[in-house]
CSV table of C-alpha atoms in Angstrom, one decimal:
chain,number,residue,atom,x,y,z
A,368,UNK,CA,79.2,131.4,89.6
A,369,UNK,CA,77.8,129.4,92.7
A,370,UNK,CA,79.8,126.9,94.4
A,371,UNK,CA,78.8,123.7,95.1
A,372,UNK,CA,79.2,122.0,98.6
A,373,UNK,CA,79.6,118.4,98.1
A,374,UNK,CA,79.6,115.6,100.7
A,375,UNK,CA,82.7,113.2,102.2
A,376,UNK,CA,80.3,110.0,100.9
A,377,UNK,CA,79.5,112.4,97.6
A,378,UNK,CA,83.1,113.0,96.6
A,379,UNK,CA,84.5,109.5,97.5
A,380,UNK,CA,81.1,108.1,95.0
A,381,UNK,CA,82.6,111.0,92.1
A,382,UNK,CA,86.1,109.4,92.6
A,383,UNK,CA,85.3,106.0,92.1
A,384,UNK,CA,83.2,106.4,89.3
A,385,UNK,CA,85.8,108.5,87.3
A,386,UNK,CA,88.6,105.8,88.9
A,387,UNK,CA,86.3,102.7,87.4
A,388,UNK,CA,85.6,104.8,83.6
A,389,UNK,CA,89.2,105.5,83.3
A,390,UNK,CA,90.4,101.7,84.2
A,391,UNK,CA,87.4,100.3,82.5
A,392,UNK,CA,88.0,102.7,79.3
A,393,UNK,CA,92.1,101.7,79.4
A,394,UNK,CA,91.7,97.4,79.7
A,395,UNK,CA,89.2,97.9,77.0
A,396,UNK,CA,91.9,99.7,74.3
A,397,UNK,CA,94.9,98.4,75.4
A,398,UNK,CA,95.4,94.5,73.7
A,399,UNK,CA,97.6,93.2,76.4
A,400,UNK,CA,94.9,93.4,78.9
A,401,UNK,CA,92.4,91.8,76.2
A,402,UNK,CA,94.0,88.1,76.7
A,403,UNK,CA,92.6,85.8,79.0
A,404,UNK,CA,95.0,84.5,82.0
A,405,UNK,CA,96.8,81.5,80.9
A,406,UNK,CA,97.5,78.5,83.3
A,407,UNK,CA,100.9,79.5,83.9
A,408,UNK,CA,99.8,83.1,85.0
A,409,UNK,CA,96.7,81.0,87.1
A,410,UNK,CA,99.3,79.0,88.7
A,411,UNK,CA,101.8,81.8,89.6
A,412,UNK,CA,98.7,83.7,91.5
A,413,UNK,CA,99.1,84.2,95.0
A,414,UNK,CA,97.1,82.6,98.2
A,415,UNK,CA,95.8,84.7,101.3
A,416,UNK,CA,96.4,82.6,104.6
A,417,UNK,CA,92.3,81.9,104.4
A,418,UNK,CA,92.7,80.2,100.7
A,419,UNK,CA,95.8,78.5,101.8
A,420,UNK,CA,94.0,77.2,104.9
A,421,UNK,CA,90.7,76.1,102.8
A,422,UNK,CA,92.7,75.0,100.0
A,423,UNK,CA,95.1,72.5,102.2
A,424,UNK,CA,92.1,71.8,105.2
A,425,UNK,CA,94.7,72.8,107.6
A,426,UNK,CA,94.6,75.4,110.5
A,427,UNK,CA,96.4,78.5,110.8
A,428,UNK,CA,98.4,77.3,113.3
A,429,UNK,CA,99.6,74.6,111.0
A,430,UNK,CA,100.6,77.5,108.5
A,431,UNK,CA,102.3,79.4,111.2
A,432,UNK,CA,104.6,76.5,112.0
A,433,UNK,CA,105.3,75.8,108.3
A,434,UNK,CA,106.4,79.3,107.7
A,435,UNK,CA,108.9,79.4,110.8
A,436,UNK,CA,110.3,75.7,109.9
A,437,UNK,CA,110.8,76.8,106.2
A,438,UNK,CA,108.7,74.4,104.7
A,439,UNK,CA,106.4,77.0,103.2
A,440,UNK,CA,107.7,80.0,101.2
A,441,UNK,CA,105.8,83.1,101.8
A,442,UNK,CA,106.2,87.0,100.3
A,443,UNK,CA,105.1,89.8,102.5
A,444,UNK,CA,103.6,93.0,100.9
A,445,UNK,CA,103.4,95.4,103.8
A,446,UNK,CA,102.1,93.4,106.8
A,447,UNK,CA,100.0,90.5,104.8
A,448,UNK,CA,101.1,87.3,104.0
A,449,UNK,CA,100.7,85.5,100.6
A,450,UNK,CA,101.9,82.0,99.0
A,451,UNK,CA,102.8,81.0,95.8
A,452,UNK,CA,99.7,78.6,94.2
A,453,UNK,CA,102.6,76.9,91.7
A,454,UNK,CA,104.6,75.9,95.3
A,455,UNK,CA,100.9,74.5,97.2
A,456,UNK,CA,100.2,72.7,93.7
A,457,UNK,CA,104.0,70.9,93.7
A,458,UNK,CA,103.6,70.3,97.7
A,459,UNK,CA,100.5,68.9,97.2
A,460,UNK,CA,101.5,66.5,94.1
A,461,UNK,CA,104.9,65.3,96.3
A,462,UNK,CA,102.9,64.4,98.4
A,463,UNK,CA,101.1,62.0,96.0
A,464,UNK,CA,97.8,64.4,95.9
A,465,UNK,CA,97.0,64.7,98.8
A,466,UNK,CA,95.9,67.3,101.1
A,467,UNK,CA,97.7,68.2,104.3
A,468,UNK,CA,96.2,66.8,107.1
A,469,UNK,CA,95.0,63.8,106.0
């Protein structure tokens, strides 16, 4: 039998595409995955600094300053920072629609 000698770039493409048929061949069986996100699940989705900062025309700075005053809430997984869109949605509608900033 001859051994084959594959590439870094050849075994990382073989992974991925084994990775992608096994995910792809699992949402496709399994009926929990078949549903479509409802508004609650939309609403409950989480922000990166960049879509908070586009979504309330605001800098970073402005978010940095929120976070230490408390007036945003923020989770941490490992060193990135995310916020809850149900929490920008109610801080936006308190304050009568409007973005921050303006």
């Amino acid at each position: 039998m001859k051994a084959a000698i594959l590439s870094p770039e050849e075994i990382e493409d073989l992974i991925q595409r084994g990775a992608k048929a096994a995910l792809t061949s699992f949402l496709t069986s399994h009926p929990d995955f078949k549903k479509q996100p409802t508004k609650v699940q939309e609403q409950d989705s989480l922000l990166t600094t960049k879509e908070l900062q586009e979504e309330l025309k605001v800098s970073r700075v402005t978010i940095n300053a929120w976070m230490r005053s408390g007036e945003i809430r923020f989770k941490r997984i490992g060193r990135r920072v995310y916020f809850s869109r149900a929490q920008v949605m109610e801080m936006n509608s308190a304050k009568g629609g409007r973005k921050h900033g303006q």
